[in-house]
mmCIF file of C-alpha atoms in Angstrom:
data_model
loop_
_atom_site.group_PDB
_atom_site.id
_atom_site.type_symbol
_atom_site.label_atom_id
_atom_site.label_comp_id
_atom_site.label_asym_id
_atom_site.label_seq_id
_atom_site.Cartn_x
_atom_site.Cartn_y
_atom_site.Cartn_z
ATOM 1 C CA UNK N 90 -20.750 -34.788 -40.721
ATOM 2 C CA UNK N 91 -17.679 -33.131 -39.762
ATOM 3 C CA UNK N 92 -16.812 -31.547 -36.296
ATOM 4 C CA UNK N 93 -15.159 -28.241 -35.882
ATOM 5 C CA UNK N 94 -11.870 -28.620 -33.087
ATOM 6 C CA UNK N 95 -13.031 -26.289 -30.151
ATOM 7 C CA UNK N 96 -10.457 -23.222 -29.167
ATOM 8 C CA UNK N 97 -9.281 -24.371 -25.484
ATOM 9 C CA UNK N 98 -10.145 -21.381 -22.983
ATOM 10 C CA UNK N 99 -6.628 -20.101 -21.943
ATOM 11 C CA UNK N 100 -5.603 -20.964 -18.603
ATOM 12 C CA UNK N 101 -5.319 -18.831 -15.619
ATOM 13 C CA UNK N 102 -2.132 -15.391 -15.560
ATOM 14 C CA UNK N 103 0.844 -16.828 -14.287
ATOM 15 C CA UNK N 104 3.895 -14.845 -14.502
ATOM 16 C CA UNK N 105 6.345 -16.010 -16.713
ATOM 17 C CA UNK N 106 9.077 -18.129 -14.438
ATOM 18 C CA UNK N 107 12.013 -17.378 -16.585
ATOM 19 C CA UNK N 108 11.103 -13.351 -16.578
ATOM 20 C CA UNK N 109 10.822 -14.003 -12.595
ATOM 21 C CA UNK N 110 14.137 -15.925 -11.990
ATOM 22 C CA UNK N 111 15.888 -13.193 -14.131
ATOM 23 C CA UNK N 112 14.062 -10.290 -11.712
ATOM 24 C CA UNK N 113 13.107 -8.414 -15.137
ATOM 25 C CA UNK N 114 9.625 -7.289 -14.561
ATOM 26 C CA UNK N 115 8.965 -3.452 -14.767
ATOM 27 C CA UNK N 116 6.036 -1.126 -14.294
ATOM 28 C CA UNK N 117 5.304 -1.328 -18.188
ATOM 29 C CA UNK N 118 4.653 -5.420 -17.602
ATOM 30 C CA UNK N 119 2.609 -4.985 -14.213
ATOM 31 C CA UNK N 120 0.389 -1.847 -16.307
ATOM 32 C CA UNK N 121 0.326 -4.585 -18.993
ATOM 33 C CA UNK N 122 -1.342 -8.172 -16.952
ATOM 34 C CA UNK N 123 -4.455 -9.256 -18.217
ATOM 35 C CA UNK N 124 -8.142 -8.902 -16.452
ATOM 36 C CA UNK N 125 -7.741 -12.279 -14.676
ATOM 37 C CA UNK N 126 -3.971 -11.401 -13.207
ATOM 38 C CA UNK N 127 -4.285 -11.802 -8.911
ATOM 39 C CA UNK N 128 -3.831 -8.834 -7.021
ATOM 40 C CA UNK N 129 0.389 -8.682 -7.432
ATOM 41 C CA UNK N 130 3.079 -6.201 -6.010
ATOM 42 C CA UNK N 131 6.279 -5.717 -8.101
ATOM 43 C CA UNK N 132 8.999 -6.050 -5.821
ATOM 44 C CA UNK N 133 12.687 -5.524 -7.720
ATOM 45 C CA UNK N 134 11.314 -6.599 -10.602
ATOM 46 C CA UNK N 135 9.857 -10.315 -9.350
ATOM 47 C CA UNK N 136 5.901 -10.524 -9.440
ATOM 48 C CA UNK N 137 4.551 -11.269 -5.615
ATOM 49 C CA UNK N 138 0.776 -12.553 -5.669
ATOM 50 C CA UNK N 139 -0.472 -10.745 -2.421
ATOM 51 C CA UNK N 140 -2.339 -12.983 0.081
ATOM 52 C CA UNK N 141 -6.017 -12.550 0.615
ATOM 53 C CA UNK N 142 -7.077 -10.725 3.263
ATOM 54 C CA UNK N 143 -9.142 -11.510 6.516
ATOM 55 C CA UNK N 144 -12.503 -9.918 7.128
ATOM 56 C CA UNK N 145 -10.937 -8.367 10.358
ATOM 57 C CA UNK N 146 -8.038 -6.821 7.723
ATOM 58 C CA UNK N 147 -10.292 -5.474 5.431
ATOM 59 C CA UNK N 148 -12.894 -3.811 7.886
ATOM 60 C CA UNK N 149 -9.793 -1.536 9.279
ATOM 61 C CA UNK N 150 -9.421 0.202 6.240
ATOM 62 C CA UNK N 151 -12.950 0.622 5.254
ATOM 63 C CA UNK N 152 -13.796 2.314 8.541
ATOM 64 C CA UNK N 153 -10.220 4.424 8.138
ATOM 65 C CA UNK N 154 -10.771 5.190 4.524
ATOM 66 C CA UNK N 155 -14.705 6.377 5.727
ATOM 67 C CA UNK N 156 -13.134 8.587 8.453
ATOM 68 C CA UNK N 157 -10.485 10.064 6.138
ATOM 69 C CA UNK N 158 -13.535 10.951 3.637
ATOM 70 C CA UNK N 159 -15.536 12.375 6.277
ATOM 71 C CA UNK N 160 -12.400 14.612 8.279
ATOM 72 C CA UNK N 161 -9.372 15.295 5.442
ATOM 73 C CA UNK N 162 -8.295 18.227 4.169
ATOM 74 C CA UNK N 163 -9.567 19.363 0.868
ATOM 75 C CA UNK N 164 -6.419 19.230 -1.295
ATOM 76 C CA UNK N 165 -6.481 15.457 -0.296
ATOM 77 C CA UNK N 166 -7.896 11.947 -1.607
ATOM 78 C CA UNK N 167 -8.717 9.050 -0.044
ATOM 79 C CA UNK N 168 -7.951 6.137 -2.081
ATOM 80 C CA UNK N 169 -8.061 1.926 -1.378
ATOM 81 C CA UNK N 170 -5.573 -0.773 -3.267
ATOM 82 C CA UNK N 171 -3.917 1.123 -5.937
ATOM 83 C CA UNK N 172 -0.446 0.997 -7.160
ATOM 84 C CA UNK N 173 2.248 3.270 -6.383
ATOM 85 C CA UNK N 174 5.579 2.966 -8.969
ATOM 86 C CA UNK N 175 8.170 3.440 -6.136
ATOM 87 C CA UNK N 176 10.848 2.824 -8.981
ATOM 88 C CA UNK N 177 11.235 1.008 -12.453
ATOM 89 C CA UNK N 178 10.596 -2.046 -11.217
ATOM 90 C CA UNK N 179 8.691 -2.113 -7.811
ATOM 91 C CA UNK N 180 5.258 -0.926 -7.469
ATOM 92 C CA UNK N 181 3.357 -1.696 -3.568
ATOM 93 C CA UNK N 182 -0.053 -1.339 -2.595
ATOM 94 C CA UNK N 183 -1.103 0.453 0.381
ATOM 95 C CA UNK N 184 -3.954 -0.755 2.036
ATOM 96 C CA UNK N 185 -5.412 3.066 2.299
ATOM 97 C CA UNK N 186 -3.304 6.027 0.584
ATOM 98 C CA UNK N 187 -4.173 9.472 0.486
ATOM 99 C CA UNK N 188 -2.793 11.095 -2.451
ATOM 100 C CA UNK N 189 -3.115 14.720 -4.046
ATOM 101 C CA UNK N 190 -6.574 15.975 -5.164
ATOM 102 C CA UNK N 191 -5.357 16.903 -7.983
ATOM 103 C CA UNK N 192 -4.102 13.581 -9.334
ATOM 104 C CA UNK N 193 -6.473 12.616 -12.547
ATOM 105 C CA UNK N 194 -9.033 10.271 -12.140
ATOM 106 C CA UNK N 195 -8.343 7.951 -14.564
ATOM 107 C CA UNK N 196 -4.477 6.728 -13.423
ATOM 108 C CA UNK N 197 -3.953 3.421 -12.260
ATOM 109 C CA UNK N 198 -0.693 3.745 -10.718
ATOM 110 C CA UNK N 199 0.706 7.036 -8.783
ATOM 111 C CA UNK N 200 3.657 8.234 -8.440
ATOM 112 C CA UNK N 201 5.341 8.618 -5.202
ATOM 113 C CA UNK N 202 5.229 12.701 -5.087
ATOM 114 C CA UNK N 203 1.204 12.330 -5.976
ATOM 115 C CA UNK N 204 0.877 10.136 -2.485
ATOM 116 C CA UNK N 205 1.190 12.162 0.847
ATOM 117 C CA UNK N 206 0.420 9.171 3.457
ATOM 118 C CA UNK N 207 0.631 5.820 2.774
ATOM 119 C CA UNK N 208 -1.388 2.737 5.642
ATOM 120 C CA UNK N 209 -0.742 -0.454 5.796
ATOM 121 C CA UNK N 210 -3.234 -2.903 8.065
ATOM 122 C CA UNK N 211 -0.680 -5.444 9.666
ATOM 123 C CA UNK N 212 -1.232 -9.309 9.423
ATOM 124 C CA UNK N 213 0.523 -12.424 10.113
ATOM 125 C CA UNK N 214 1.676 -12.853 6.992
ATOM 126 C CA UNK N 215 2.782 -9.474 6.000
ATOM 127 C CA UNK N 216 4.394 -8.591 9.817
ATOM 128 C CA UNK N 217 7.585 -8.107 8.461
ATOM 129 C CA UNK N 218 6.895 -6.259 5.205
ATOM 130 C CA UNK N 219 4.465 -3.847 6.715
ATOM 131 C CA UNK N 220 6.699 -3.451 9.843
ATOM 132 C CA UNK N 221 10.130 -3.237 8.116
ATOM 133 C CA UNK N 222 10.457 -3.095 4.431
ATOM 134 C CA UNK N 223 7.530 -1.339 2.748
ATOM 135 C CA UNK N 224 8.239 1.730 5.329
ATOM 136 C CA UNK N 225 11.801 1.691 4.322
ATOM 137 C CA UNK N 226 10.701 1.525 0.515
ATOM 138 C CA UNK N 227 7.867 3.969 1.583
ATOM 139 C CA UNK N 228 10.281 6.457 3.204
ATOM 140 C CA UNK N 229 12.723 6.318 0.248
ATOM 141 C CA UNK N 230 10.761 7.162 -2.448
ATOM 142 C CA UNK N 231 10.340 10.334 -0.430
ATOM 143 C CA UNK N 232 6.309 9.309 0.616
ATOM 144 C CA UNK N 233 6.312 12.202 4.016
ATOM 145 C CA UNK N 234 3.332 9.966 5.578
ATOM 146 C CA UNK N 235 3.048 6.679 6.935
ATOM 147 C CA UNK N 236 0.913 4.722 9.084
ATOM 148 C CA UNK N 237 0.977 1.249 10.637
ATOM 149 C CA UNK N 238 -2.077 -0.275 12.123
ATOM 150 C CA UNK N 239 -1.967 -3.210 14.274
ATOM 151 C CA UNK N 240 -4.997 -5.838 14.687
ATOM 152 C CA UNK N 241 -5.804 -7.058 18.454
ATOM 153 C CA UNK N 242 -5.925 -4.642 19.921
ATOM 154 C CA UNK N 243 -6.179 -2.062 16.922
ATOM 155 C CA UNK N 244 -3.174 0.395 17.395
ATOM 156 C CA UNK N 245 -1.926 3.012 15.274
ATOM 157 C CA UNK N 246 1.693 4.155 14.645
ATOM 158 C CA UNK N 247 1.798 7.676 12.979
ATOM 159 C CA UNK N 248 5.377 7.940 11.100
ATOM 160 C CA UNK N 249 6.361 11.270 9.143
ATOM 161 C CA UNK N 250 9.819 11.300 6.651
ATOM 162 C CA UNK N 251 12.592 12.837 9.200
ATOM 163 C CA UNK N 252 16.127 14.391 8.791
ATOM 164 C CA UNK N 253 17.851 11.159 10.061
ATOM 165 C CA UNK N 254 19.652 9.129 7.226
ATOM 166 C CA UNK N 255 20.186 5.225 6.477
ATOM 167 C CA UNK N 256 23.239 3.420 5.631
ATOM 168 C CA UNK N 257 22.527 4.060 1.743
ATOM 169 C CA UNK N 258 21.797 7.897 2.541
ATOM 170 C CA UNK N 259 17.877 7.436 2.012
ATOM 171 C CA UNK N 260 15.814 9.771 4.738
ATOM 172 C CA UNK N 261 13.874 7.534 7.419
ATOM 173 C CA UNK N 262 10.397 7.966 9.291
ATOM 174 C CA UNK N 263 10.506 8.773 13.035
ATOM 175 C CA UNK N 264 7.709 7.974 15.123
ATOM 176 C CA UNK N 265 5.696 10.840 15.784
ATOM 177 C CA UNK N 266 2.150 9.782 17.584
ATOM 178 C CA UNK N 267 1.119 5.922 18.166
ATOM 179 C CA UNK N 268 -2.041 4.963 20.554
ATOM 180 C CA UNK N 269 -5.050 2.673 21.029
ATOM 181 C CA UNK N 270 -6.983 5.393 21.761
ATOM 182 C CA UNK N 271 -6.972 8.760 20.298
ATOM 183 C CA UNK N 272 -4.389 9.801 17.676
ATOM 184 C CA UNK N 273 -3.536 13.249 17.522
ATOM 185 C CA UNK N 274 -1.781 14.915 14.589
ATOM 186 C CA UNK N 275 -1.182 18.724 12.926
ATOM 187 C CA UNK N 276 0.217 16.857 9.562
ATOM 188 C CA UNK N 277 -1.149 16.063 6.435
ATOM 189 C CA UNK N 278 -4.050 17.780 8.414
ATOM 190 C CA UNK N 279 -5.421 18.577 11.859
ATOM 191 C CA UNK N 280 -6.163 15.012 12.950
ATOM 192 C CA UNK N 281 -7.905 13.970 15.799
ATOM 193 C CA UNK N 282 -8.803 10.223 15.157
ATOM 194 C CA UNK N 283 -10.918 8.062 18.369
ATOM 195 C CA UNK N 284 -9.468 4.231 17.677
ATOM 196 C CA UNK N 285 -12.760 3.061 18.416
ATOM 197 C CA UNK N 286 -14.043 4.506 15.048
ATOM 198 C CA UNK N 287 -11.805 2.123 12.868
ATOM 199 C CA UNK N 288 -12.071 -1.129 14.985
ATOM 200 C CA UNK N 289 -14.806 -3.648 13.605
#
C-alpha cells in the first residue's frame, strides 16, 4: 500500500520583507494580493496592515454613510472601505468616501478626481494619520472634501481644498464648519447634518 504526500495548504499573505525594506510596492501589487491579504494601505510603496476597528468606529460610518444615502446630491455616491490610488505607490482608505455617480461599478480602486469628499472616523491608533497625514495626502492629490470625525464626544470637522499653499507648493484644506451639534454646509451639497444622527 503506498501513500500519496499531501499538498501543504499555503500559509497566510504576508508581504514580501525584502519588497517592503526596498519601499517598491505599487498599485499594480496592492490590485494584485490574494483573497486572504488583511485589509492593507499602500503608503510610499511599503504595505501597512490597517488595525481592526472598534464597534464604536465602525457604527460612525454606518450611520454617516446611511445619512449621506438618504440626503446627497444625485451626481454623488456613497461608498465604505475602498481604495483610492493617491499616486504610484500609495493607495488609503477612507472610512466613508463619496465619489462621482458616474464612476463604474465594477472598479476597485478610484482615482483621486472620481472622489469629491473623503471621512475618516478618528481612533487611538490612527490620531495622527487621520489628524495630520492622510489630510495632507488627501489635500494633495487635489480630493476638494474632507471630513474628520472625532469619537467621545462625536465631533465633526468639515475641511474643503483652499488657495493657501505648503512648503512643497501642494494646496491645503482650511477649516470651514466643525460642531457637535449641527453641521451646516452649501458644498458638495446643501448639508444640514444633526450629530445626534451619526452617534451610536
Amino acid at each position: 500500500m503506498t501513500t500519496e504526500p499531501t499538498a501543504t495548504p499555503p500559509g497566510p499573505w504576508h508581504p514580501d520583507p525584502m519588497r517592503q525594506q526596498r519601499a517598491d510596492h505599487t498599485l499594480a501589487d496592492l490590485l494584485a494580493l490574494p483573497d486572504d491579504a488583511p485589509r492593507v494601505e499602500l503608503l510610499d510603496g511599503v504595505f501597512q496592515v490597517m488595525p481592526f476597528p472598534t464597534l464604536g468606529h465602525q457604527s460612525i460610518p454606518l450611520l454617516l454613510a446611511a445619512w449621506l444615502l438618504r440626503h446627497a446630491a444625485g451626481n454623488l455616491r456613497v461608498s465604505q472601505a475602498l481604495g483610492v490610488g493617491l499616486s504610484f505607490n500609495t493607495s488609503r482608505q477612507p472610512d466613508i468616501l463619496l465619489c462621482r455617480a458616474s464612476v463604474p461599478s465594477d472598479r476597485s480602486t478610484l482615482r483621486p478626481s472620481d472622489v469629491v469628499l473623503a471621512v475618516e472616523i478618528v481612533s487611538p491608533s490612527t490620531r495622527r494619520i487621520d489628524r495630520f497625514a492622510k489630510p495632507g495626502e488627501y489635500a494633495a492629490a487635489g480630493i476638494p472634501f474632507y471630513w474628520r470625525i472625532e469619537q467621545d464626544p462625536v465631533h465633526v470637522y468639515a475641511y474643503r481644498i483652499g488657495d493657501r499653499v505648503g512648503p512643497g507648493g501642494e494646496r491645503q484644506y482650511e477649516l470651514v464648519a466643525d460642531g457637535a451639534d449641527v453641521i451646516e454646509l452649501a458644498e458638495p451639497f446643501d448639508i444640514k447634518l444633526p450629530v445626534a444622527e451619526i452617534t451610536p
